[in-house]
């Protein structure tokens, strides 16, 4: 497998055609996979916003006061309001905001970014990353994954994850195959779009690198059944259920 970052892309502005800009810089092969950071998808789709767009309600004021007290610093309640408006549900309101986005992804602060947003305070996630990926897939003719970085329970650090994808399944199913000892596998479903997103993030990087797109070549999905079940359904998510019963005690 080969992974490389696409160089030469300009700062993306609202209304920009990402597919056309990519085609100016690279020639894609039929078996390539394009991983596009959600930041530039959001910018092209006009998802920049200012804090002034989110006048704080009572709940946001209370959240900001609580988190500010925990952190020992003042928190802007308008940011809390933005998270509330971009969320289907909050699983945690302290010591940080853990949100369920409207497309099913669970992440801190509803994925709202405050870095690399020229002329705006905030950058919201794409409204429908899978629809965004499909538009790019239709234009480019190859599989496309819209990626973001996200923290992980039980570990420090962030890694790349898939928010939306088109042109390939999200996962490949190993169930029913035999391991090296001849035992049949019964539970393994490999979230390949997340693994490819993490690989892309290794070369696109973070911060001021300016390379938000990676191309993956010489990788094959293989002869597997595929699935698009990446985000767990609420009634099948025991961690989500446990979080609903938990409250922050400040210890």
Coordinates of C-alpha atoms in Angstrom, one line a residue:
X1 CA 0.0 0.0 0.0
X2 CA 1.2 3.5 -0.8
X3 CA -0.1 6.7 0.8
X4 CA 0.9 10.2 -0.3
X5 CA -0.3 13.7 0.5
X6 CA -1.4 15.9 -2.4
X7 CA 0.7 19.1 -2.6
X8 CA -0.3 22.4 -4.1
X9 CA -3.9 22.8 -3.1
X10 CA -4.9 26.4 -2.4
X11 CA -6.7 27.7 0.7
X12 CA -10.3 26.4 0.2
X13 CA -13.0 29.0 0.0
X14 CA -16.8 28.6 0.1
X15 CA -18.1 27.3 -3.2
X16 CA -14.8 25.9 -4.4
X17 CA -14.9 22.7 -6.4
X18 CA -12.5 20.3 -4.5
X19 CA -12.7 17.7 -7.3
X20 CA -11.6 20.2 -10.0
X21 CA -8.8 21.5 -7.7
X22 CA -7.6 17.9 -7.1
X23 CA -7.6 17.0 -10.8
X24 CA -5.4 20.0 -11.5
X25 CA -2.7 18.6 -9.1
X26 CA -2.8 14.8 -9.6
X27 CA -3.9 12.1 -12.0
X28 CA -5.9 9.4 -10.2
X29 CA -5.8 5.8 -11.1
X30 CA -8.9 3.6 -11.2
X31 CA -7.9 1.8 -8.0
X32 CA -6.9 4.8 -5.9
X33 CA -8.8 6.0 -2.8
X34 CA -9.0 9.7 -2.0
X35 CA -9.1 10.7 1.7
X36 CA -10.2 14.3 2.1
X37 CA -10.0 16.1 5.5
X38 CA -13.4 17.3 6.6
X39 CA -12.0 20.8 7.2
X40 CA -11.8 21.6 3.5
X41 CA -15.1 19.9 2.7
X42 CA -16.6 22.2 5.4
X43 CA -14.9 25.3 4.0
X44 CA -16.1 24.5 0.4
X45 CA -19.6 24.0 1.8
X46 CA -19.7 27.3 3.6
X47 CA -19.7 25.8 7.1
X48 CA -17.6 28.7 8.6
X49 CA -19.4 30.5 11.5
X50 CA -18.8 33.2 14.1
X51 CA -19.6 33.0 17.8
X52 CA -22.0 35.8 17.3
X53 CA -24.2 33.5 15.2
X54 CA -24.9 31.5 18.4
X55 CA -26.5 33.7 21.1
X56 CA -26.3 31.6 24.2
X57 CA -29.4 30.2 25.9
X58 CA -29.8 29.2 29.5
X59 CA -28.5 25.7 29.0
X60 CA -25.3 27.0 27.2
X61 CA -24.7 29.5 29.9
X62 CA -24.9 26.8 32.6
X63 CA -22.6 24.5 30.6
X64 CA -20.0 27.2 30.1
X65 CA -20.1 28.1 33.8
X66 CA -19.7 24.4 34.8
X67 CA -16.8 23.6 32.4
X68 CA -15.2 26.9 33.1
X69 CA -15.2 26.2 36.8
X70 CA -13.6 22.8 36.3
X71 CA -11.0 24.2 34.0
X72 CA -10.3 27.3 36.2
X73 CA -10.9 29.7 33.2
X74 CA -13.7 31.5 31.6
X75 CA -15.6 29.6 28.8
X76 CA -17.6 31.4 26.1
X77 CA -21.2 30.2 26.4
X78 CA -21.7 30.9 22.7
X79 CA -19.4 28.0 21.9
X80 CA -21.5 25.8 24.1
X81 CA -24.5 27.0 22.2
X82 CA -22.9 26.1 18.8
X83 CA -22.2 22.6 20.1
X84 CA -25.8 22.2 21.2
X85 CA -27.1 23.4 17.8
X86 CA -24.8 21.0 16.0
X87 CA -25.7 18.0 18.1
X88 CA -28.5 15.5 18.2
X89 CA -27.7 14.8 21.9
X90 CA -25.0 15.5 24.5
X91 CA -23.7 12.4 26.2
X92 CA -21.5 14.5 28.6
X93 CA -21.9 18.1 29.7
X94 CA -18.8 17.9 32.0
X95 CA -15.9 17.9 32.2
X96 CA -16.2 18.4 28.5
X97 CA -18.9 18.2 25.8
X98 CA -19.3 14.8 24.2
X99 CA -21.8 15.1 21.4
X100 CA -23.7 12.9 19.0
X101 CA -23.7 14.6 15.7
X102 CA -26.7 14.6 13.5
X103 CA -25.1 12.0 11.2
X104 CA -24.2 9.6 14.0
X105 CA -20.6 10.4 14.8
X106 CA -19.8 10.8 18.5
X107 CA -17.0 13.3 19.3
X108 CA -15.9 16.1 21.5
X109 CA -17.6 19.5 20.9
X110 CA -19.6 18.1 17.9
X111 CA -16.3 18.3 16.0
X112 CA -16.3 22.1 15.8
X113 CA -12.9 23.4 15.0
X114 CA -11.3 26.7 16.1
X115 CA -8.0 26.4 14.2
X116 CA -7.2 27.0 10.5
X117 CA -10.4 29.0 10.0
X118 CA -9.4 32.3 8.3
X119 CA -11.8 35.2 8.9
X120 CA -14.2 33.1 11.1
X121 CA -14.3 31.9 14.7
X122 CA -15.5 28.4 14.0
X123 CA -15.6 25.6 11.4
X124 CA -18.5 23.2 11.7
X125 CA -18.4 19.7 10.4
X126 CA -20.1 19.0 7.1
X127 CA -23.8 18.6 7.5
X128 CA -23.8 15.2 5.7
X129 CA -20.3 13.8 5.2
X130 CA -21.5 10.8 3.3
X131 CA -23.4 13.0 0.8
X132 CA -20.2 15.1 0.5
X133 CA -18.1 12.0 -0.2
X134 CA -20.6 10.8 -2.8
X135 CA -20.4 14.1 -4.7
X136 CA -16.6 13.8 -4.8
X137 CA -16.8 10.2 -5.7
X138 CA -19.2 10.9 -8.6
X139 CA -16.9 13.7 -9.8
X140 CA -13.6 11.8 -9.4
X141 CA -14.7 8.3 -10.2
X142 CA -12.8 6.7 -7.3
X143 CA -13.7 5.9 -3.7
X144 CA -13.7 8.9 -1.4
X145 CA -13.5 9.0 2.4
X146 CA -14.1 12.3 4.3
X147 CA -11.9 12.1 7.4
X148 CA -11.5 13.9 10.7
X149 CA -9.3 13.4 13.8
X150 CA -10.8 12.2 17.0
X151 CA -9.7 11.1 20.4
X152 CA -10.2 7.5 21.7
X153 CA -11.5 6.2 25.0
X154 CA -8.8 4.6 27.1
X155 CA -5.9 6.1 25.2
X156 CA -4.1 9.4 24.8
X157 CA -3.9 11.1 21.4
X158 CA -6.0 11.4 18.3
X159 CA -6.2 9.4 15.1
X160 CA -7.9 9.8 11.8
X161 CA -11.5 8.5 11.5
X162 CA -14.0 8.3 8.7
X163 CA -17.0 10.6 8.8
X164 CA -18.4 9.8 5.4
X165 CA -17.5 7.5 2.5
X166 CA -18.6 6.6 -1.0
X167 CA -17.5 4.1 -3.6
X168 CA -16.6 1.4 -1.1
X169 CA -18.0 -0.3 1.9
X170 CA -17.1 1.0 5.4
X171 CA -16.1 -2.4 6.7
X172 CA -15.1 -5.9 5.5
X173 CA -16.5 -8.9 7.2
X174 CA -14.1 -11.7 8.3
X175 CA -16.8 -13.7 10.0
X176 CA -17.0 -17.3 8.8
X177 CA -13.3 -17.3 7.7
X178 CA -10.7 -19.5 9.4
X179 CA -7.8 -18.4 11.4
X180 CA -4.3 -20.1 11.2
X181 CA -5.4 -22.7 13.6
X182 CA -8.6 -23.6 11.7
X183 CA -10.9 -21.8 14.1
X184 CA -13.9 -20.0 12.5
X185 CA -14.0 -16.3 13.2
X186 CA -17.3 -15.1 14.6
X187 CA -17.1 -11.5 15.5
X188 CA -14.3 -9.7 13.4
X189 CA -15.6 -6.9 11.2
X190 CA -12.8 -4.6 10.1
X191 CA -13.6 -0.9 9.9
X192 CA -11.4 -0.3 6.9
X193 CA -12.5 3.3 6.3
X194 CA -11.2 4.2 9.7
X195 CA -7.9 2.4 9.1
X196 CA -7.5 4.1 5.8
X197 CA -8.3 7.5 7.4
X198 CA -5.7 6.9 10.0
X199 CA -3.1 6.0 7.3
X200 CA -4.0 9.2 5.5
X201 CA -3.6 11.3 8.6
X202 CA 0.0 10.1 9.0
X203 CA 0.9 11.9 5.8
X204 CA -1.5 14.8 5.8
X205 CA -0.6 15.7 9.4
X206 CA -2.0 18.4 11.6
X207 CA -1.5 22.1 12.2
X208 CA -0.2 24.3 9.5
X209 CA 0.9 21.6 7.0
X210 CA -1.6 22.6 4.3
X211 CA -2.0 19.1 2.8
X212 CA -5.6 18.1 3.6
X213 CA -5.9 15.4 1.0
X214 CA -4.1 12.0 0.7
X215 CA -4.3 9.3 -2.0
X216 CA -4.0 5.7 -1.1
X217 CA -2.9 3.3 -3.9
X218 CA -2.1 -0.4 -4.2
X219 CA -4.7 -1.5 -1.6
X220 CA -7.5 -3.8 -2.3
X221 CA -10.7 -4.4 -0.3
X222 CA -10.4 -8.1 -1.2
X223 CA -13.0 -10.8 -1.6
X224 CA -15.0 -10.0 1.5
X225 CA -18.6 -9.2 2.2
X226 CA -18.9 -5.4 2.9
X227 CA -20.9 -3.4 5.3
X228 CA -21.7 0.3 5.9
X229 CA -22.5 -0.2 9.6
X230 CA -19.9 2.0 11.2
X231 CA -21.8 4.1 13.7
X232 CA -23.4 1.8 16.3
X233 CA -27.2 2.0 16.7
X234 CA -28.2 3.5 20.1
X235 CA -29.8 0.3 21.3
X236 CA -26.6 -1.7 20.5
X237 CA -24.2 0.7 22.2
X238 CA -23.6 -0.2 25.9
X239 CA -21.0 2.6 26.3
X240 CA -23.4 5.2 25.2
X241 CA -26.0 3.8 27.6
X242 CA -23.6 3.8 30.5
X243 CA -22.6 7.5 29.8
X244 CA -26.2 8.5 30.0
X245 CA -26.3 7.2 33.6
X246 CA -23.0 8.7 34.6
X247 CA -22.4 12.2 35.9
X248 CA -19.2 14.1 36.6
X249 CA -18.4 14.3 40.3
X250 CA -15.3 16.5 40.0
X251 CA -12.9 13.9 41.4

